[in-house]
PDB file of C-alpha atoms in Angstrom:
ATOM      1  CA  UNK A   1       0.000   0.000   0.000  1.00  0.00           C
ATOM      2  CA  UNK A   2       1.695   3.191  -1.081  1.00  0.00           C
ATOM      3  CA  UNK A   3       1.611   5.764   1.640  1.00  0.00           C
ATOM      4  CA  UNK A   4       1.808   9.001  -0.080  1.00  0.00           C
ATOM      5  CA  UNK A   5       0.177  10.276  -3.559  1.00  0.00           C
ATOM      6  CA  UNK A   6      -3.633   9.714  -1.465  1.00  0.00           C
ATOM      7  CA  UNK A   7      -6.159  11.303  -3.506  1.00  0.00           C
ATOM      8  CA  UNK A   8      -9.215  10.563  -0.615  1.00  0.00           C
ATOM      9  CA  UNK A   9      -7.552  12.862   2.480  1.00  0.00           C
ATOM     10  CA  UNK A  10     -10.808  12.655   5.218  1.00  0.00           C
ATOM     11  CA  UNK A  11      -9.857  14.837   8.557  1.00  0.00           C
ATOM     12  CA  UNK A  12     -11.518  14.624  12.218  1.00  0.00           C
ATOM     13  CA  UNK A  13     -13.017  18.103  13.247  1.00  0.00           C
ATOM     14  CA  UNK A  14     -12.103  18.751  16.939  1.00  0.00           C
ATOM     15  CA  UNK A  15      -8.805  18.499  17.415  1.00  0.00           C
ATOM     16  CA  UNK A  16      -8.015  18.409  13.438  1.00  0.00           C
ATOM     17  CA  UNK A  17      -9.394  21.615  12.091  1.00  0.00           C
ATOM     18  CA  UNK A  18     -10.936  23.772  14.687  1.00  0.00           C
ATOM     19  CA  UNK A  19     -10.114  23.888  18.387  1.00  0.00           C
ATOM     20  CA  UNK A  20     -13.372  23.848  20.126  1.00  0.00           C
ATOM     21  CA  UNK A  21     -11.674  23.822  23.689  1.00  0.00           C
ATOM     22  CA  UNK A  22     -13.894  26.841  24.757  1.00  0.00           C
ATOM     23  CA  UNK A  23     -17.212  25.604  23.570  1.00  0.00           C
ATOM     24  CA  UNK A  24     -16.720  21.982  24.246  1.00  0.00           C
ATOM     25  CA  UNK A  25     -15.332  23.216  28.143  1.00  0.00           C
ATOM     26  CA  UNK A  26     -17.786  25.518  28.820  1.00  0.00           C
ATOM     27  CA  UNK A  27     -21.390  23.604  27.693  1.00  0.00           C
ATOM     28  CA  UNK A  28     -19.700  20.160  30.226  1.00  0.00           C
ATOM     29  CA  UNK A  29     -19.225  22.416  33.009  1.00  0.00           C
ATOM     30  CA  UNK A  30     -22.915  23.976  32.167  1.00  0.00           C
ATOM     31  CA  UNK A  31     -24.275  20.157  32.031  1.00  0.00           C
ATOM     32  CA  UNK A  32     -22.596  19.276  35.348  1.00  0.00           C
ATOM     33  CA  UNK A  33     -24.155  22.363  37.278  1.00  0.00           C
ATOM     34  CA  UNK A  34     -27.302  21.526  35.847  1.00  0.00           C
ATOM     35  CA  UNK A  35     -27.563  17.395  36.645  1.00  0.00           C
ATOM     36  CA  UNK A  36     -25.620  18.643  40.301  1.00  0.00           C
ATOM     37  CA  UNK A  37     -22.848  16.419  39.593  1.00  0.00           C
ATOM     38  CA  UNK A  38     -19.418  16.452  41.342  1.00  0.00           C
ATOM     39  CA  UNK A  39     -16.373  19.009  39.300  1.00  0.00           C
ATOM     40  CA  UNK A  40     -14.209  17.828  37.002  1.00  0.00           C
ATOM     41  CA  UNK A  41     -10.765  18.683  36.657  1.00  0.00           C
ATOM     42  CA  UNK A  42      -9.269  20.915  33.871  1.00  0.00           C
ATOM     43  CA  UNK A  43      -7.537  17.341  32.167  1.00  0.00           C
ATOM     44  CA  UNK A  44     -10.981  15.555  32.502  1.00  0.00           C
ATOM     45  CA  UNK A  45     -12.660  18.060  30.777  1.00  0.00           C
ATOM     46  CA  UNK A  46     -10.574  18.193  28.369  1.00  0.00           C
ATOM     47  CA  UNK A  47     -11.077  14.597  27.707  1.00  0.00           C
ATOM     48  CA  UNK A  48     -14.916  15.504  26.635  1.00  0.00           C
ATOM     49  CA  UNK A  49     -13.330  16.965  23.258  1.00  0.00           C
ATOM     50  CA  UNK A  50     -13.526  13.800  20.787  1.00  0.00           C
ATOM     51  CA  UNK A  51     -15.202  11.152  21.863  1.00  0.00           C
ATOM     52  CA  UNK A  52     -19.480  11.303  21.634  1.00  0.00           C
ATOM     53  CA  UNK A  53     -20.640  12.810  24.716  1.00  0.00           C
ATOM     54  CA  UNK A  54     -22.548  10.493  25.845  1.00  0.00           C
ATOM     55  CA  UNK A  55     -19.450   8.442  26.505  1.00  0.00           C
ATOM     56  CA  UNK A  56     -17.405  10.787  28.126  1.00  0.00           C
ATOM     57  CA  UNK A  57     -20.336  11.141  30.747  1.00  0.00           C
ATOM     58  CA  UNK A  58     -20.613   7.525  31.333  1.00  0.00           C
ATOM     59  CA  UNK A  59     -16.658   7.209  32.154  1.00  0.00           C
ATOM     60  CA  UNK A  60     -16.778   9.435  34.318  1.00  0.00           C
ATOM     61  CA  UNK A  61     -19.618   9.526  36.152  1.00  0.00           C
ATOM     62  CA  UNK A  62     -20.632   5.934  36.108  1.00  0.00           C
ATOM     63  CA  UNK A  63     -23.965   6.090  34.302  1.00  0.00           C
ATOM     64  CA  UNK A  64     -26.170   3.975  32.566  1.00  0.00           C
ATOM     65  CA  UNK A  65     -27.060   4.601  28.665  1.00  0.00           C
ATOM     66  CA  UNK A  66     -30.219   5.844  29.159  1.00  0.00           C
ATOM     67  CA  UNK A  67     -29.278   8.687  31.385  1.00  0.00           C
ATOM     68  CA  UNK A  68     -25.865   9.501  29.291  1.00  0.00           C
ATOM     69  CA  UNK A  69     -28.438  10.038  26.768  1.00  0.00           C
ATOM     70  CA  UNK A  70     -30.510  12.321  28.525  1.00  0.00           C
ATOM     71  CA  UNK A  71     -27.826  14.042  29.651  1.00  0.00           C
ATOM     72  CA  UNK A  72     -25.854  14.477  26.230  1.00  0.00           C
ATOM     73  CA  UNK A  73     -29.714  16.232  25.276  1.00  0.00           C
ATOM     74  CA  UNK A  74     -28.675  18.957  28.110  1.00  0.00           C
ATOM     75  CA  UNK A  75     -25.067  19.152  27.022  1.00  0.00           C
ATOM     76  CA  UNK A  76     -25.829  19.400  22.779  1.00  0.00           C
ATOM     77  CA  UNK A  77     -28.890  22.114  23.666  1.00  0.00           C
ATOM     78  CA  UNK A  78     -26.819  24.681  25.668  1.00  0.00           C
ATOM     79  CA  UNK A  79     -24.051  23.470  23.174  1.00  0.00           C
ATOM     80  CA  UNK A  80     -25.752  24.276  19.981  1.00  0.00           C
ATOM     81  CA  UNK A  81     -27.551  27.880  21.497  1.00  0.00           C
ATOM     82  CA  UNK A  82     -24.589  29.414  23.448  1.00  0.00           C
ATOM     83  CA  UNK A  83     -21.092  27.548  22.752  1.00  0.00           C
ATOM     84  CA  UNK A  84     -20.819  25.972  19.427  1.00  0.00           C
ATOM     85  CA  UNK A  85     -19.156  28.845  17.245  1.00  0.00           C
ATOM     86  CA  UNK A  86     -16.502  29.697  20.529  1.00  0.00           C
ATOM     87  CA  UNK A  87     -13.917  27.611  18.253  1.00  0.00           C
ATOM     88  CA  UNK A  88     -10.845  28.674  15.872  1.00  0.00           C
ATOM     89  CA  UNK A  89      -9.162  27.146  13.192  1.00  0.00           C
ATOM     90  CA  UNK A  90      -5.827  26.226  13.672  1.00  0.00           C
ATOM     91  CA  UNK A  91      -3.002  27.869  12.459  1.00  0.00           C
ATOM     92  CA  UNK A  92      -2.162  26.954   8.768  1.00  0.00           C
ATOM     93  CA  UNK A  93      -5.212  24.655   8.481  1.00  0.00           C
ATOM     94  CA  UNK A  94      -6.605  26.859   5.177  1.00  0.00           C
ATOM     95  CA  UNK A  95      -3.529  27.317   3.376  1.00  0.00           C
ATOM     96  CA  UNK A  96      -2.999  23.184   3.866  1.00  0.00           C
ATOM     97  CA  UNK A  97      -6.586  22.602   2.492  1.00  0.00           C
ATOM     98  CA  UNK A  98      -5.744  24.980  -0.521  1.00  0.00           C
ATOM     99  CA  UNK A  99      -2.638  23.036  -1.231  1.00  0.00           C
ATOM    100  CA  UNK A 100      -4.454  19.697  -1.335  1.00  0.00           C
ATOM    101  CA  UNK A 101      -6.852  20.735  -3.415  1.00  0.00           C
ATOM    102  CA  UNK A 102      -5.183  22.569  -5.832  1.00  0.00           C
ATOM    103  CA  UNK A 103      -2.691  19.475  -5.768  1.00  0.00           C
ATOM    104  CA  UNK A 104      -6.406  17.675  -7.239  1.00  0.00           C
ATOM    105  CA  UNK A 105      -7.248  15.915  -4.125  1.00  0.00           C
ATOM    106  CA  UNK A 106     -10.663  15.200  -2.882  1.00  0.00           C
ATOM    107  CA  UNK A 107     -11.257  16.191   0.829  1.00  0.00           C
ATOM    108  CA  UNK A 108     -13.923  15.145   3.483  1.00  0.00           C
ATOM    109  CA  UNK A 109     -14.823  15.780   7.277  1.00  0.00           C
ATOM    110  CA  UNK A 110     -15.525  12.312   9.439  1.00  0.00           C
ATOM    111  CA  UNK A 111     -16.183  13.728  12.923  1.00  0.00           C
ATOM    112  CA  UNK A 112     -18.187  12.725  16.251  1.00  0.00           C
ATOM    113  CA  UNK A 113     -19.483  15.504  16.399  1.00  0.00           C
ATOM    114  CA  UNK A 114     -23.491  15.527  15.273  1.00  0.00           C
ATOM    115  CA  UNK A 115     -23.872  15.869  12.020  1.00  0.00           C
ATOM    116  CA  UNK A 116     -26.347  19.179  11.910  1.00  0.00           C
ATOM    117  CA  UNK A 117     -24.049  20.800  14.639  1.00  0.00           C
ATOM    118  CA  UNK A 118     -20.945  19.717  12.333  1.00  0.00           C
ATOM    119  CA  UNK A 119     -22.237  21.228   9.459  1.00  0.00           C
ATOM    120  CA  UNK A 120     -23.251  24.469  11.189  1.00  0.00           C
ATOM    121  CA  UNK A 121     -19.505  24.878  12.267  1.00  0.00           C
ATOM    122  CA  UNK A 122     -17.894  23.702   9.357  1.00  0.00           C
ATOM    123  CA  UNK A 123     -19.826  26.824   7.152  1.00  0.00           C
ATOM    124  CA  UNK A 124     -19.502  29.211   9.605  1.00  0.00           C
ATOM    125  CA  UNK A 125     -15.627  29.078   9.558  1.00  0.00           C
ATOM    126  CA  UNK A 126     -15.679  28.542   5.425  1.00  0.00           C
ATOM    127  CA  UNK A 127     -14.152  25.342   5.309  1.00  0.00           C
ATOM    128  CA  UNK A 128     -16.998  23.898   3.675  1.00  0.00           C
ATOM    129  CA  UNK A 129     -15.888  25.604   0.097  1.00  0.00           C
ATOM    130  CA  UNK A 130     -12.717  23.188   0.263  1.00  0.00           C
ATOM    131  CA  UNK A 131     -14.851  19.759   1.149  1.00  0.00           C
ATOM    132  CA  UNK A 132     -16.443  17.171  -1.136  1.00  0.00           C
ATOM    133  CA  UNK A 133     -18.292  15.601   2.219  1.00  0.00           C
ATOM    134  CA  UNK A 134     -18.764  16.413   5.438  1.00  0.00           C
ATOM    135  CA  UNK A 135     -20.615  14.186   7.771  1.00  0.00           C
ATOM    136  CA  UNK A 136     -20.960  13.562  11.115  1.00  0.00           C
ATOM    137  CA  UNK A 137     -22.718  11.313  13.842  1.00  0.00           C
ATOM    138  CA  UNK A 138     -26.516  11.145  14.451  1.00  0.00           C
ATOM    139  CA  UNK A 139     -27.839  12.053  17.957  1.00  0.00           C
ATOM    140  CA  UNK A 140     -28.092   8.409  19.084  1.00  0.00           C
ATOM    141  CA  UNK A 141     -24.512   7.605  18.691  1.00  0.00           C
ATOM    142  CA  UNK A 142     -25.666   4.693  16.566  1.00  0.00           C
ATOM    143  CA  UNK A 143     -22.863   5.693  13.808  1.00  0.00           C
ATOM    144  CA  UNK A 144     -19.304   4.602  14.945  1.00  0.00           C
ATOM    145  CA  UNK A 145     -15.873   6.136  13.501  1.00  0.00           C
ATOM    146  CA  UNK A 146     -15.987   3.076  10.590  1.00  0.00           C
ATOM    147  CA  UNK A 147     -19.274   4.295   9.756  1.00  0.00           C
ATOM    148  CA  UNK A 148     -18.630   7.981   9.479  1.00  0.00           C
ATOM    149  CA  UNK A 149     -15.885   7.266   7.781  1.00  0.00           C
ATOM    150  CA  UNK A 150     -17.020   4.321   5.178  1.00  0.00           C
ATOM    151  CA  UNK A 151     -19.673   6.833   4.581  1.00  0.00           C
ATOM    152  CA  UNK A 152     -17.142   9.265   3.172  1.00  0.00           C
ATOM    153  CA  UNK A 153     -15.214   7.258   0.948  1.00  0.00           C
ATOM    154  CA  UNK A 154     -18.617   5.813  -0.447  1.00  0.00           C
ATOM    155  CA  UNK A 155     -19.818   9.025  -1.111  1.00  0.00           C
ATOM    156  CA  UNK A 156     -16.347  10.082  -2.866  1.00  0.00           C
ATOM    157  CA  UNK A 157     -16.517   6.547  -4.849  1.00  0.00           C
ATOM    158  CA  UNK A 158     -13.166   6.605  -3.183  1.00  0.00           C
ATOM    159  CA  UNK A 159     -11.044   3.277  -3.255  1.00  0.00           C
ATOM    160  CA  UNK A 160      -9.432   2.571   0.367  1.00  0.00           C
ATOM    161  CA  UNK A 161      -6.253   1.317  -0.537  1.00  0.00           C
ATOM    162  CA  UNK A 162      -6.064   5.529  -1.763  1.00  0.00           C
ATOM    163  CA  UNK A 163      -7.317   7.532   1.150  1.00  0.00           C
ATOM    164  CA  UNK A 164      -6.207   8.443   4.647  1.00  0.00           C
ATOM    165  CA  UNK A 165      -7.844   9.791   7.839  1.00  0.00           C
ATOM    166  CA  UNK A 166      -5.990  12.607   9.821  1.00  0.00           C
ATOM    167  CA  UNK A 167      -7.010  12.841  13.473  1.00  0.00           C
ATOM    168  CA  UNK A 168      -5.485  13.762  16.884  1.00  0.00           C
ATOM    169  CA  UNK A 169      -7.319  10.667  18.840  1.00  0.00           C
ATOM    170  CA  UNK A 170      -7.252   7.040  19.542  1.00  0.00           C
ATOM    171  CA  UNK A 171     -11.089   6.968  18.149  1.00  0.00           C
ATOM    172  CA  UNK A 172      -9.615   8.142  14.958  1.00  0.00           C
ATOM    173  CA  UNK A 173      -6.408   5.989  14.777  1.00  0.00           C
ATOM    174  CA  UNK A 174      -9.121   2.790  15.505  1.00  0.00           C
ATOM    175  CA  UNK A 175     -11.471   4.019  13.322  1.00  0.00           C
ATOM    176  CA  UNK A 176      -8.795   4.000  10.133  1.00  0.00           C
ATOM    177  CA  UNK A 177      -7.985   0.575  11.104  1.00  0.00           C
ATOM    178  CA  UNK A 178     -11.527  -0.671  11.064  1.00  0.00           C
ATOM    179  CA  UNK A 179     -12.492   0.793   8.191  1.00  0.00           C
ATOM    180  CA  UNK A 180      -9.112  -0.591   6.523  1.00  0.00           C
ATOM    181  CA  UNK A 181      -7.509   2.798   4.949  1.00  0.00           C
ATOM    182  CA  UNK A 182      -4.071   4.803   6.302  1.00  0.00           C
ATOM    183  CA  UNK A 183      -3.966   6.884   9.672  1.00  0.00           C
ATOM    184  CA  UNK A 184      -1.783  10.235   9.829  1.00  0.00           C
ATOM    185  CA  UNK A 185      -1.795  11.023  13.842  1.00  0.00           C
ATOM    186  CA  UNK A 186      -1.449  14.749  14.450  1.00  0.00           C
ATOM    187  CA  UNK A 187      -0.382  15.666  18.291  1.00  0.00           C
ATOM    188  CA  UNK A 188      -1.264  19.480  18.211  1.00  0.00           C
ATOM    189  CA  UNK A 189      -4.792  18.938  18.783  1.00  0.00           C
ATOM    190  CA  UNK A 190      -6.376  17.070  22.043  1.00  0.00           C
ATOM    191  CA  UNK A 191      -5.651  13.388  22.268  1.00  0.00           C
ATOM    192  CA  UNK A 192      -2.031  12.381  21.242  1.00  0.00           C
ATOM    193  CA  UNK A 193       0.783  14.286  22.625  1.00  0.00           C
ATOM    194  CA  UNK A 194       3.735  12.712  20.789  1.00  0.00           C
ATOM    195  CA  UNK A 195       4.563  10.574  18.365  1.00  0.00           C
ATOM    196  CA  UNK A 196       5.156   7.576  21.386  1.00  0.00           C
ATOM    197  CA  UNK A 197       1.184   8.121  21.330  1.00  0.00           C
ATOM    198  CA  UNK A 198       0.505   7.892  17.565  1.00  0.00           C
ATOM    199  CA  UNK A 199       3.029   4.439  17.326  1.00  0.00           C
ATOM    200  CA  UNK A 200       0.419   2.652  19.677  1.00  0.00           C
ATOM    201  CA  UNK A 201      -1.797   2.309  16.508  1.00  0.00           C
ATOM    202  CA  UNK A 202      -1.119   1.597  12.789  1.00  0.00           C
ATOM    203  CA  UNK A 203       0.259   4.745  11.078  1.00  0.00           C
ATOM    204  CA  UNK A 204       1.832   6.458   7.912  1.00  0.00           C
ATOM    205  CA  UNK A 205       3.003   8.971  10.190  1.00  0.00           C
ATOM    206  CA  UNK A 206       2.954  11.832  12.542  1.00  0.00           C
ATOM    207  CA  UNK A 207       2.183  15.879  12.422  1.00  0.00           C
ATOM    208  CA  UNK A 208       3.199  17.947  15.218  1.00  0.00           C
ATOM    209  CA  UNK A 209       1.884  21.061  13.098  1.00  0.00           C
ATOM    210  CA  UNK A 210      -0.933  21.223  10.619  1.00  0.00           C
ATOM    211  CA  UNK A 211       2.246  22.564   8.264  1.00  0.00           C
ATOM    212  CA  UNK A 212       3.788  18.960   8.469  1.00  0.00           C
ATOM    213  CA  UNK A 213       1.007  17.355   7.241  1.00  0.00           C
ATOM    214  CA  UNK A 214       1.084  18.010   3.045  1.00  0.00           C
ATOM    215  CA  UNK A 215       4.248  16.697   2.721  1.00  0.00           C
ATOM    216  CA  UNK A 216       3.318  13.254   4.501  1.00  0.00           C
ATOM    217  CA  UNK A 217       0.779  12.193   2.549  1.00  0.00           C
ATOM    218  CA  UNK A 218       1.044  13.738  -0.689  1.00  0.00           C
TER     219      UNK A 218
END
C-alpha cells in the first residue's frame, strides 16, 4: 500500500481543524451544574473533546445509557444555542486545504461531532468551500468512527487502498484501522501528545503542526 500520492484525504473536526476547547469546556461544566454532579478537573474536561458525549459522561460519572443520553440532550442544547461557534481554526489549516486541493485531491470531514451541529460549524468558519463531504454522527450515537468514515469514501466513490484519515485521537487511529484505509496522527490537537502516542496504533506517520502534514501524505 503506497503511503503518499492519497487522492481521498478525510480529517476529524475537533482536534483536526478547529479547536473547540472553549465551547466543548464551557457547555460540560454547564451540564454538570445543571444534573448537580461532582467538578471535574481541567484534564478531565478536556477529555470531553472527541469522543461522543454520551461516553465521556458515562466514564466518568458511572452512568447507565439511558441517562448519558438524557444528559448528552442537556449538554448538545446549551451546546448548539450558546457555545458551538466559541472555536478557531488552527493555524495553517486553510492554506494546507488549498494546497491539497489545488494538488487535485478530494477532501472530506468524518467527525463525532453531530452531524447538523458539524455542518453548522464547518460553514460558519468557510471550510466547507474546500470539502467534497462532510458528515458527522446522528444524535443516538448509533454511527461509529468506521461508519462515518465508510460513509465518506462511499460518497467520494473513493477506493481505500487511496485515502487516509488525519485525526489527533485514539477513536480516529481505531477508526482507520476498522475501516481498513491509512492513519496520519497529528499531536497538536487534544488526544495524542507525541509521536510515542501515535506508534500505539497503525500509522503512515505523525504531524506535530498542521504545516507537516502536506508533505506526509502527498
Amino acid at each position: 500500500m503506497n503511503q503518499k500520492n492519497k487522492n481521498t484525504i478525510i480529517f476529524d473536526l475537533d482536534g483536526t481543524l478547529l479547536d473547540t476547547t472553549e465551547g466543548i469546556v464551557e457547555s460540560v461544566r454547564y451540564t454538570i451544574g445543571q444534573m448537580k454532579l461532582p467538578e471535574l478537573s481541567d484534564a478531565q474536561l478536556l477529555s470531553f473533546i472527541g469522543p461522543p458525549v454520551q461516553i465521556s459522561f458515562v466514564n466518568h460519572y458511572g452512568l447507565s445509557e439511558e441517562e448519558a443520553q438524557r444528559i448528552s440532550t442537556i449538554f448538545r442544547t446549551y451546546y448548539k444555542e450558546k457555545a458551538l461557534l466559541k472555536a478557531k481554526p488552527y493555524e495553517g489549516i486553510f492554506e494546507l486545504l488549498k494546497q491539497l486541493k489545488d494538488a487535485g485531491k478530494r477532501l472530506a470531514v468524518a467527525t463525532y461531532k453531530r452531524e447538523d451541529y458539524a455542518l453548522m460549524i464547518l460553514k460558519h468558519f468557510g471550510f466547507d468551500r474546500y470539502f467534497d463531504v462532510m458528515r458527522g454522527a446522528d444524535d443516538k450515537n448509533q454511527l461509529k468512527k468506521v461508519d462515518i468514515v465508510n460513509l465518506c469514501i462511499s460518497e467520494m466513490n473513493g477506493l481505500k487502498d487511496n485515502a487516509v484519515l488525519v485525526g489527533d485521537t485514539l477513536h480516529d487511529a481505531i477508526g482507520a484501522q476498522e475501516a481498513g484505509v491509512d492513519f496520519l496522527g497529528v499531536t497538536y490537537g487534544f488526544g495524542f501528545t507525541s509521536r510515542e502516542d501515535v506508534d500505539k496504533y497503525p500509522n503512515i506517520g505523525c504531524a506535530k503542526k498542521v504545516n507537516e502534514i502536506f508533505s506526509l501524505i502527498v
